[in-house]
mmCIF file of C-alpha atoms and ligand atoms in Angstrom:
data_model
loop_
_atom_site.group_PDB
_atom_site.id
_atom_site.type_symbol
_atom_site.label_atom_id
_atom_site.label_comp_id
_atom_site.label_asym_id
_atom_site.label_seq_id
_atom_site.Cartn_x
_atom_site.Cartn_y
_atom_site.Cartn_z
ATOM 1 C CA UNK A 1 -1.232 -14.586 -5.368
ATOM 2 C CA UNK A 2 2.368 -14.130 -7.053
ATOM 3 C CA UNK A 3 4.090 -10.759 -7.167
ATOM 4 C CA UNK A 4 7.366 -11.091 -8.643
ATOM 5 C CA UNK A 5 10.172 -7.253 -7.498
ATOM 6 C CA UNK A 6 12.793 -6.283 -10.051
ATOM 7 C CA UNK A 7 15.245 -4.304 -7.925
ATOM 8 C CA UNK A 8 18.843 -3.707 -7.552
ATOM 9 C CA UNK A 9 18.548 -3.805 -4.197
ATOM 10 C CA UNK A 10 16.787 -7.582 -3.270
ATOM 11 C CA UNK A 11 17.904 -7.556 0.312
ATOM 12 C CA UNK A 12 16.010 -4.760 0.940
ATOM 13 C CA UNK A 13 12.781 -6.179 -0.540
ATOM 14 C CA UNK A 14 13.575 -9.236 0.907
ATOM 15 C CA UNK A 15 14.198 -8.669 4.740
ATOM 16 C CA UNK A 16 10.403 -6.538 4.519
ATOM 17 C CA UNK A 17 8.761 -8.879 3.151
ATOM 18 C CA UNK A 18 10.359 -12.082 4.763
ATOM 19 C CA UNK A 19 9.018 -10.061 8.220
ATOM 20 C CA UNK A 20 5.950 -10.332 10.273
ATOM 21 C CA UNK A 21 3.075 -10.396 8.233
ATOM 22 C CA UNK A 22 4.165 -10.656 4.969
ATOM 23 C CA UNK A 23 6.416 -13.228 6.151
ATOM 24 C CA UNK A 24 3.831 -15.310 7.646
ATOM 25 C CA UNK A 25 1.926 -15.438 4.713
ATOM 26 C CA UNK A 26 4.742 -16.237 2.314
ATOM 27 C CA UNK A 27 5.177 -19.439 4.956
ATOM 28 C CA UNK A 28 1.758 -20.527 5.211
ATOM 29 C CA UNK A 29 1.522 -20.246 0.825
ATOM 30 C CA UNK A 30 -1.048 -17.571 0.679
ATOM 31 C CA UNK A 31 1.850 -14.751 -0.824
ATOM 32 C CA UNK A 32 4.378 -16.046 -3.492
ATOM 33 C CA UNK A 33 6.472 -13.125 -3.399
ATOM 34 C CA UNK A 34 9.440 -13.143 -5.560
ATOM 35 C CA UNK A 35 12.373 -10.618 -5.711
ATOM 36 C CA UNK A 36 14.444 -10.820 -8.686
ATOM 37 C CA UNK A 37 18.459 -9.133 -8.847
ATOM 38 C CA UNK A 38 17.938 -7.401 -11.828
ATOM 39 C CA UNK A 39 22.198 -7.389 -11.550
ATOM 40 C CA UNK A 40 22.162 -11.609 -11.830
ATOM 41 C CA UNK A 41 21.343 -11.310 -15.588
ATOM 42 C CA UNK A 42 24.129 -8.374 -16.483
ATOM 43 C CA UNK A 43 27.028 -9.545 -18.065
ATOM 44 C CA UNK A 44 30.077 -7.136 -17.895
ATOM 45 C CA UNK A 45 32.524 -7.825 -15.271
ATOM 46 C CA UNK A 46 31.509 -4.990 -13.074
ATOM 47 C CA UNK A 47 27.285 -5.832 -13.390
ATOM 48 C CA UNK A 48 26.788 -2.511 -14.066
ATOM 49 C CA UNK A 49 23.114 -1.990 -14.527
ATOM 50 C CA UNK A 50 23.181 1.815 -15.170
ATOM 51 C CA UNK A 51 25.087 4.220 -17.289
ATOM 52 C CA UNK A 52 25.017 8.548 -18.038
ATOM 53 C CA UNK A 53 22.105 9.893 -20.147
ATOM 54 C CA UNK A 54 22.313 10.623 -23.844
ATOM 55 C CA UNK A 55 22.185 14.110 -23.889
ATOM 56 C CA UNK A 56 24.311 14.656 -20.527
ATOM 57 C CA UNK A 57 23.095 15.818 -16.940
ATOM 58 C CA UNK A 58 23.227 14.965 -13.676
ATOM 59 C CA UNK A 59 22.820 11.248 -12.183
ATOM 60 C CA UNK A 60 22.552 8.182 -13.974
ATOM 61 C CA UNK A 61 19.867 6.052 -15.686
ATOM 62 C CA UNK A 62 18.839 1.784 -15.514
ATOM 63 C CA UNK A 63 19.869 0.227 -18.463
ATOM 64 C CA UNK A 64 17.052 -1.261 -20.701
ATOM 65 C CA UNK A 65 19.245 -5.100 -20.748
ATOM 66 C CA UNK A 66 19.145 -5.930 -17.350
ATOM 67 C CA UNK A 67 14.972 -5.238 -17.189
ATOM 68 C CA UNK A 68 14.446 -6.584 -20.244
ATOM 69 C CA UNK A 69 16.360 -9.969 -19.958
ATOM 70 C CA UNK A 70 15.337 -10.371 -16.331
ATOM 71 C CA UNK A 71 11.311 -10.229 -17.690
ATOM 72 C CA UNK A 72 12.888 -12.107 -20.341
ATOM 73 C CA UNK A 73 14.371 -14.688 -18.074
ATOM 74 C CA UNK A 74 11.822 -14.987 -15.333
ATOM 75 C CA UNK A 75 8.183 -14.272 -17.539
ATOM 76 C CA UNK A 76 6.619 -12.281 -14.406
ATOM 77 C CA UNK A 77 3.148 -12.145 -13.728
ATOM 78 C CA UNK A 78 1.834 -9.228 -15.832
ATOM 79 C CA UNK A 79 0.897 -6.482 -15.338
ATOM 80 C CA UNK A 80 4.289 -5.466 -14.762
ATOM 81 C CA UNK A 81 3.954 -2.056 -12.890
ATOM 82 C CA UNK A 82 6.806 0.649 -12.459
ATOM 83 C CA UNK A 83 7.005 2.270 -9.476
ATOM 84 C CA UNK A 84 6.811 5.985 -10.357
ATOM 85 C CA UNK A 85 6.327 9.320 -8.759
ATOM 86 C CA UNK A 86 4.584 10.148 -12.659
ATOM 87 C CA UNK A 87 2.156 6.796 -11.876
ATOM 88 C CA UNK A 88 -1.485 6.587 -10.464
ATOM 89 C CA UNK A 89 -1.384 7.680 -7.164
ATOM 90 C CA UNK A 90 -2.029 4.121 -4.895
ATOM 91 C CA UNK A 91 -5.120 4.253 -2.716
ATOM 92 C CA UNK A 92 -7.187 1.821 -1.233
ATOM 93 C CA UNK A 93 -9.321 1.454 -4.257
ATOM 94 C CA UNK A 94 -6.457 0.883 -6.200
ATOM 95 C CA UNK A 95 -4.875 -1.446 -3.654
ATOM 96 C CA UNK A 96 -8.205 -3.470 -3.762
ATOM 97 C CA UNK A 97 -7.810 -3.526 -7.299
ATOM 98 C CA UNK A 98 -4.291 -5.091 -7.528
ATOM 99 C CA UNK A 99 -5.954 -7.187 -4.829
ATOM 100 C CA UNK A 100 -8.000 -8.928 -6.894
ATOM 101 C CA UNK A 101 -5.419 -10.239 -9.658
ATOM 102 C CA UNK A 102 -3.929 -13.329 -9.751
ATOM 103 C CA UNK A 103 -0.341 -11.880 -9.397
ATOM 104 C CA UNK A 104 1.806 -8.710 -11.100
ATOM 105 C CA UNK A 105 5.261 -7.336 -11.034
ATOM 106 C CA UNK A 106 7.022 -4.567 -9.760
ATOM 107 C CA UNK A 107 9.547 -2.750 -11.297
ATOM 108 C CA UNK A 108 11.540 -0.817 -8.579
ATOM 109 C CA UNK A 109 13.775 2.238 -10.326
ATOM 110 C CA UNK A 110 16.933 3.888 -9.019
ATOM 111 C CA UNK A 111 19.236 7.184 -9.860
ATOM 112 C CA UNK A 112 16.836 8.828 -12.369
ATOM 113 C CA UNK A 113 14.444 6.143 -13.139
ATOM 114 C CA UNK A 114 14.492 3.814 -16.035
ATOM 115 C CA UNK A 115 15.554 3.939 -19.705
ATOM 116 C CA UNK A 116 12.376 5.409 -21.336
ATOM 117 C CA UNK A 117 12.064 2.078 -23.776
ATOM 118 C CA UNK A 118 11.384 0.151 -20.892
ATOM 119 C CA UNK A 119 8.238 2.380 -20.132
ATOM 120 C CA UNK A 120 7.211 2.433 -24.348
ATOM 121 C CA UNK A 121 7.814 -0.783 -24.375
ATOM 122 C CA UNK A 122 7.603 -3.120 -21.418
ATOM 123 C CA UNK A 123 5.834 -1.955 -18.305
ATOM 124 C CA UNK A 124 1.964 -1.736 -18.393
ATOM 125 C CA UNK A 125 1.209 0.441 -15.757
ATOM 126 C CA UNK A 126 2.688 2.892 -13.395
ATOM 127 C CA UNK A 127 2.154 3.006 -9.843
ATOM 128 C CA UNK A 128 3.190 6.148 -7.145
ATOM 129 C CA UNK A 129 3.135 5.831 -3.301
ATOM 130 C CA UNK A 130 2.509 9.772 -3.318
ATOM 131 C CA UNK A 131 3.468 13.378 -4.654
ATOM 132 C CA UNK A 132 7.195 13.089 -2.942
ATOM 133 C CA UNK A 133 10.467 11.526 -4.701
ATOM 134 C CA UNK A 134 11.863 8.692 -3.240
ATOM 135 C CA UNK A 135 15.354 7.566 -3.772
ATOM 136 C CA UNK A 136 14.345 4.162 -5.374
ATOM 137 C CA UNK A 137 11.617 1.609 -5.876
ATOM 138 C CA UNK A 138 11.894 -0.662 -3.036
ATOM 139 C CA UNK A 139 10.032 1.239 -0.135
ATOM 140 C CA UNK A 140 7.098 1.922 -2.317
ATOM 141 C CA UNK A 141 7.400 -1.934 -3.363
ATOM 142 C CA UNK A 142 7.107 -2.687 0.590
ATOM 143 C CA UNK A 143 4.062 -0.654 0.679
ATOM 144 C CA UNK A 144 2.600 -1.893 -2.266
ATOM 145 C CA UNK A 145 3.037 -5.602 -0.791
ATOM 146 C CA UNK A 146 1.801 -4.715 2.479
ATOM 147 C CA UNK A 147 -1.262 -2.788 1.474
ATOM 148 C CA UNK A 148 -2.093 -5.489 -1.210
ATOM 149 C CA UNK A 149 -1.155 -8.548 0.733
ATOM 150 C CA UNK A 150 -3.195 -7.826 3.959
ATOM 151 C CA UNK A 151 -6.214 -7.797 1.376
ATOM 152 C CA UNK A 152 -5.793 -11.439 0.277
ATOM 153 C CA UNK A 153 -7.882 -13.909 1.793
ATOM 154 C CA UNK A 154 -6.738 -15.106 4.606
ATOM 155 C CA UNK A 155 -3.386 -13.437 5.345
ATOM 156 C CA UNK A 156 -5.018 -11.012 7.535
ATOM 157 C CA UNK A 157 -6.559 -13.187 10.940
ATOM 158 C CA UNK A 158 -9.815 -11.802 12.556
ATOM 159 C CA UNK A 159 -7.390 -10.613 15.347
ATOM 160 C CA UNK A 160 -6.637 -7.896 12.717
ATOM 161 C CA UNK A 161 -10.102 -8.022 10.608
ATOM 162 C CA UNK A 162 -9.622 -5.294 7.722
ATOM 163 C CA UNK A 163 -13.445 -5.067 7.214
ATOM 164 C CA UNK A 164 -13.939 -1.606 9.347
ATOM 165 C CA UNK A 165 -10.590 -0.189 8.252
ATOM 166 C CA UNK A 166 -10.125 3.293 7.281
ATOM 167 C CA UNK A 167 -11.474 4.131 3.725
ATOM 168 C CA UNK A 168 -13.255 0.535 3.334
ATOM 169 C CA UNK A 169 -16.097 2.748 2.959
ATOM 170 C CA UNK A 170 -15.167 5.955 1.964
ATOM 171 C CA UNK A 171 -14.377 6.688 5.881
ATOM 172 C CA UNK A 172 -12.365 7.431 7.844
ATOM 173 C CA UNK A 173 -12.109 4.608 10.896
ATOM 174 C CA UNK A 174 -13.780 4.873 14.311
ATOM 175 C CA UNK A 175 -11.446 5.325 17.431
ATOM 176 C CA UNK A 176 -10.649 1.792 19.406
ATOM 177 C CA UNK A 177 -10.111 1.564 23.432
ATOM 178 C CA UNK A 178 -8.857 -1.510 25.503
ATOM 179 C CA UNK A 179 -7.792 -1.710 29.040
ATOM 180 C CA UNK A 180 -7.595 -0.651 31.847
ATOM 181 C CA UNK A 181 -10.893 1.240 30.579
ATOM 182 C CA UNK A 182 -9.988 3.901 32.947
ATOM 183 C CA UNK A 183 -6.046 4.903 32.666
ATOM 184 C CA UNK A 184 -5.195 8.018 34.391
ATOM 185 C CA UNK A 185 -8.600 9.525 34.738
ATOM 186 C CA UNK A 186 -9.567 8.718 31.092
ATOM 187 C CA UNK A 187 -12.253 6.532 30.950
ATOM 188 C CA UNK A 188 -13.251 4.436 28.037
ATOM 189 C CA UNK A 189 -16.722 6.202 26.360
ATOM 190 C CA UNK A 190 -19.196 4.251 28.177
ATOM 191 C CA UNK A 191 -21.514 3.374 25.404
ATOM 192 C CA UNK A 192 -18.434 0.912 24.873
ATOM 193 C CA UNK A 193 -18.997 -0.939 27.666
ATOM 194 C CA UNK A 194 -22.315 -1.468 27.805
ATOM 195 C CA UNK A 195 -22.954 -4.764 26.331
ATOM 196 C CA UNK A 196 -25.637 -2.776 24.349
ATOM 197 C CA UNK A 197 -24.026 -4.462 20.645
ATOM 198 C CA UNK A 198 -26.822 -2.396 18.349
ATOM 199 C CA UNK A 199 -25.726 0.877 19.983
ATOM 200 C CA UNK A 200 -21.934 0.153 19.979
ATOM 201 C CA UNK A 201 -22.140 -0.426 16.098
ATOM 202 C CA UNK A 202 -24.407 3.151 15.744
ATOM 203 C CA UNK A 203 -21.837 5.001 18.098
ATOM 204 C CA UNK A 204 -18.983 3.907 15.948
ATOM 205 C CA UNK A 205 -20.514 4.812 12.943
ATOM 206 C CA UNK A 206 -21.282 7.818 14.177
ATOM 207 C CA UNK A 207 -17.993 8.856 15.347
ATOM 208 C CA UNK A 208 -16.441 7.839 11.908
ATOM 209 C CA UNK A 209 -18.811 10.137 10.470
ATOM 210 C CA UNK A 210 -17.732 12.655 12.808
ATOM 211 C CA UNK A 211 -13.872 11.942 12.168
ATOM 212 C CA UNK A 212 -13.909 12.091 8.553
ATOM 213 C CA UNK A 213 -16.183 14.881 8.784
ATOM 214 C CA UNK A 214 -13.137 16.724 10.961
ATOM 215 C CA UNK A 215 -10.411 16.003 9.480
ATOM 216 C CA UNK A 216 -10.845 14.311 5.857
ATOM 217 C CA UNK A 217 -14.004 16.385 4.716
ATOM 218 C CA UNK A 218 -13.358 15.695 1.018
ATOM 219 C CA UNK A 219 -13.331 11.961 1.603
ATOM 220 C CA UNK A 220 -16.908 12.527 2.875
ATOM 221 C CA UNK A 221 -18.088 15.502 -0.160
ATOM 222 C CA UNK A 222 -16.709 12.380 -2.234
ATOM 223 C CA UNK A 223 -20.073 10.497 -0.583
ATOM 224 C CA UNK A 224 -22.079 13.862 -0.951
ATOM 225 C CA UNK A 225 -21.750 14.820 2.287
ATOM 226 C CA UNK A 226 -23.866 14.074 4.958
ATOM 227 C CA UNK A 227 -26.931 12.542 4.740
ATOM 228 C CA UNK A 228 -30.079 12.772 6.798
ATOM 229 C CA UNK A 229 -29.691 9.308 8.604
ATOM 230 C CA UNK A 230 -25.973 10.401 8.936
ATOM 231 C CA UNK A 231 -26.650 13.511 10.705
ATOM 232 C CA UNK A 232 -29.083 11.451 13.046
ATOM 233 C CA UNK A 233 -26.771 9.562 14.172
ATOM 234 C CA UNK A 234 -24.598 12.371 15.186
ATOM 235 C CA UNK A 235 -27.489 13.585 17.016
ATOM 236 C CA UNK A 236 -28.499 10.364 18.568
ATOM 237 C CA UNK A 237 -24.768 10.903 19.995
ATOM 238 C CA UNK A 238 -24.440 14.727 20.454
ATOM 239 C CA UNK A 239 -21.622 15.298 18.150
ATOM 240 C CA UNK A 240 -21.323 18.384 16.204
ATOM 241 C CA UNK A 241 -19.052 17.984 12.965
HETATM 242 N N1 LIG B 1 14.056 11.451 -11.758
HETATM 243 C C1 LIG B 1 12.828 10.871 -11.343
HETATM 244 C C2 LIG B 1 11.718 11.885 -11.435
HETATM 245 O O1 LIG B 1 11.967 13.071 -11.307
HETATM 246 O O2 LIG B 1 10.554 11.453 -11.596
HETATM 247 C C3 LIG B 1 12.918 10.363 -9.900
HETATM 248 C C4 LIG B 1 13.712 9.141 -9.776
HETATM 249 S S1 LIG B 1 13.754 8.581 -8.111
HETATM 250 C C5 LIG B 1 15.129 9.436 -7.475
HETATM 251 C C6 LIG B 1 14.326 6.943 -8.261
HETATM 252 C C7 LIG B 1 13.252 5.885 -8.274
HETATM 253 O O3 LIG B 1 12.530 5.922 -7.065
HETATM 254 C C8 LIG B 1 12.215 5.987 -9.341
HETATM 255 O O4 LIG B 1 12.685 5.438 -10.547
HETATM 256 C C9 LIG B 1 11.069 5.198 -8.772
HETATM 257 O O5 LIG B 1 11.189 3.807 -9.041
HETATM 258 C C10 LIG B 1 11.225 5.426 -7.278
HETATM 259 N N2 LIG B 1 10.281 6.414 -6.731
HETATM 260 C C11 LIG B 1 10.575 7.664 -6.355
HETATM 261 N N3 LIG B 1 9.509 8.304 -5.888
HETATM 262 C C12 LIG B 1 8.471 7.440 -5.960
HETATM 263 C C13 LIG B 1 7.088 7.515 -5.639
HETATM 264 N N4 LIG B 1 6.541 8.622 -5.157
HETATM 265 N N5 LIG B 1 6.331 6.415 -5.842
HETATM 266 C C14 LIG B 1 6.857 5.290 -6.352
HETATM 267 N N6 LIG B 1 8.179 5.163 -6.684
HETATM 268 C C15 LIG B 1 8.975 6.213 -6.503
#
């Protein structure tokens, strides 16, 4: 998979994913992950990629050149996708989704975002990180790469399988343990350790129920609530939701 960054700020983008596991995976070929200086391609003496809003106000605005030419320049994997607290909100559904391409871009903004013909007439989608305003692009660009990247095959090892991870099925994860499995008086559940593998598999089930039941309970109205072999379980295990 190729996902090309258009940023201002490459080093940032750069040292996060040249790290750990998005590192690894750009090494071993499985990520292509390209950041692009959207400053290489201006041409004034001072690079300046930004400039006042018509109309007047506060801050300043990217310049339609320097995104255009850099697309222009580099023909990035499409969609090309501005990061933007107005975009559709990234989940894990949507994560999956971008998941499943063959590559896209990311367009990382600064100051007060980007020259509105950029949006009319070059960007194809809009993605946000959450209801919150960041100063620029780049941090929801490293959480865009990690959530998509540990999706593609193979960058993820089974010592970090993503198969029972929170919201792969509309719940919330079950709690893990590892040694000592007693550490200052706690002791590991015992169903845990009991070699018994059909019972650990119904106990964690049941104690995701019981989490997303606590603390996300519209993730599980989202499934239609509780159903009558979910509510077994919980009995089987003696939790009350
Ligand atoms: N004036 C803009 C507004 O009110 O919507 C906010 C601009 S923000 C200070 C600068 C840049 O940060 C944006 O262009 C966008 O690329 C990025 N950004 C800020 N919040 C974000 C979020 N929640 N999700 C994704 N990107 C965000």
């Amino acid at each position: 998979m190729r996902i090309d960054v258009l940023t201002i700020f490459p080093d940032l983008v750069e040292s996060f994913a040249g790290s750990s596991l998005l590192g690894r995976a750009r090494e071993r070929g499985l990520l292509d992950i390209r950041t692009h200086d959207l400053r290489s391609v201006a041409t004034d003496p001072h690079r300046s990629v930004d400039d006042s809003p018509f109309g007047g106000g506060a801050g300043m605005v990217l310049k339609p050149e320097p995104i255009f030419d850099t697309v222009e320049a580099v023909d990035p994997p499409r969609p090309i996708l501005y990061l933007s607290p107005a975009g559709r909100t990234l989940d894990q559904a949507y994560v999956a989704e971008l998941a499943g391409l063959d590559g896209f871009t990311l367009l990382c903004g600064r100051y007060e975002g980007i020259d509105e013909r950029v949006r009319e007439h070059l960007i194809d989608g809009e993605v946000s990180i959450g209801d919150y305003v960041l100063a620029g692009g780049e941090v929801a660009a490293a959480v865009v790469l990690e959530a998509v990247g540990r999706l593609v095959p193979g960058v993820v090892g089974n010592r970090e399988s993503v198969g029972d991870d929170t919201f792969s099925d509309g719940l919330l994860e079950y709690p893990h343990y590892t040694r000592p499995a007693s550490y200052r008086g706690w002791d590991v559940p015992a169903v845990l350790t009991s070699g018994d593998h059909g019972r650990v598999a119904r106990w964690r089930r049941a104690q995701a129920l019981l989490r997303t039941a606590r603390h996300r309970p519209d993730l599980l109205a989202a499934r239609g609530g509780l159903g009558p072999d979910d509510r077994a379980l919980l009995e089987e295990f003696d939790l009350q939701p």
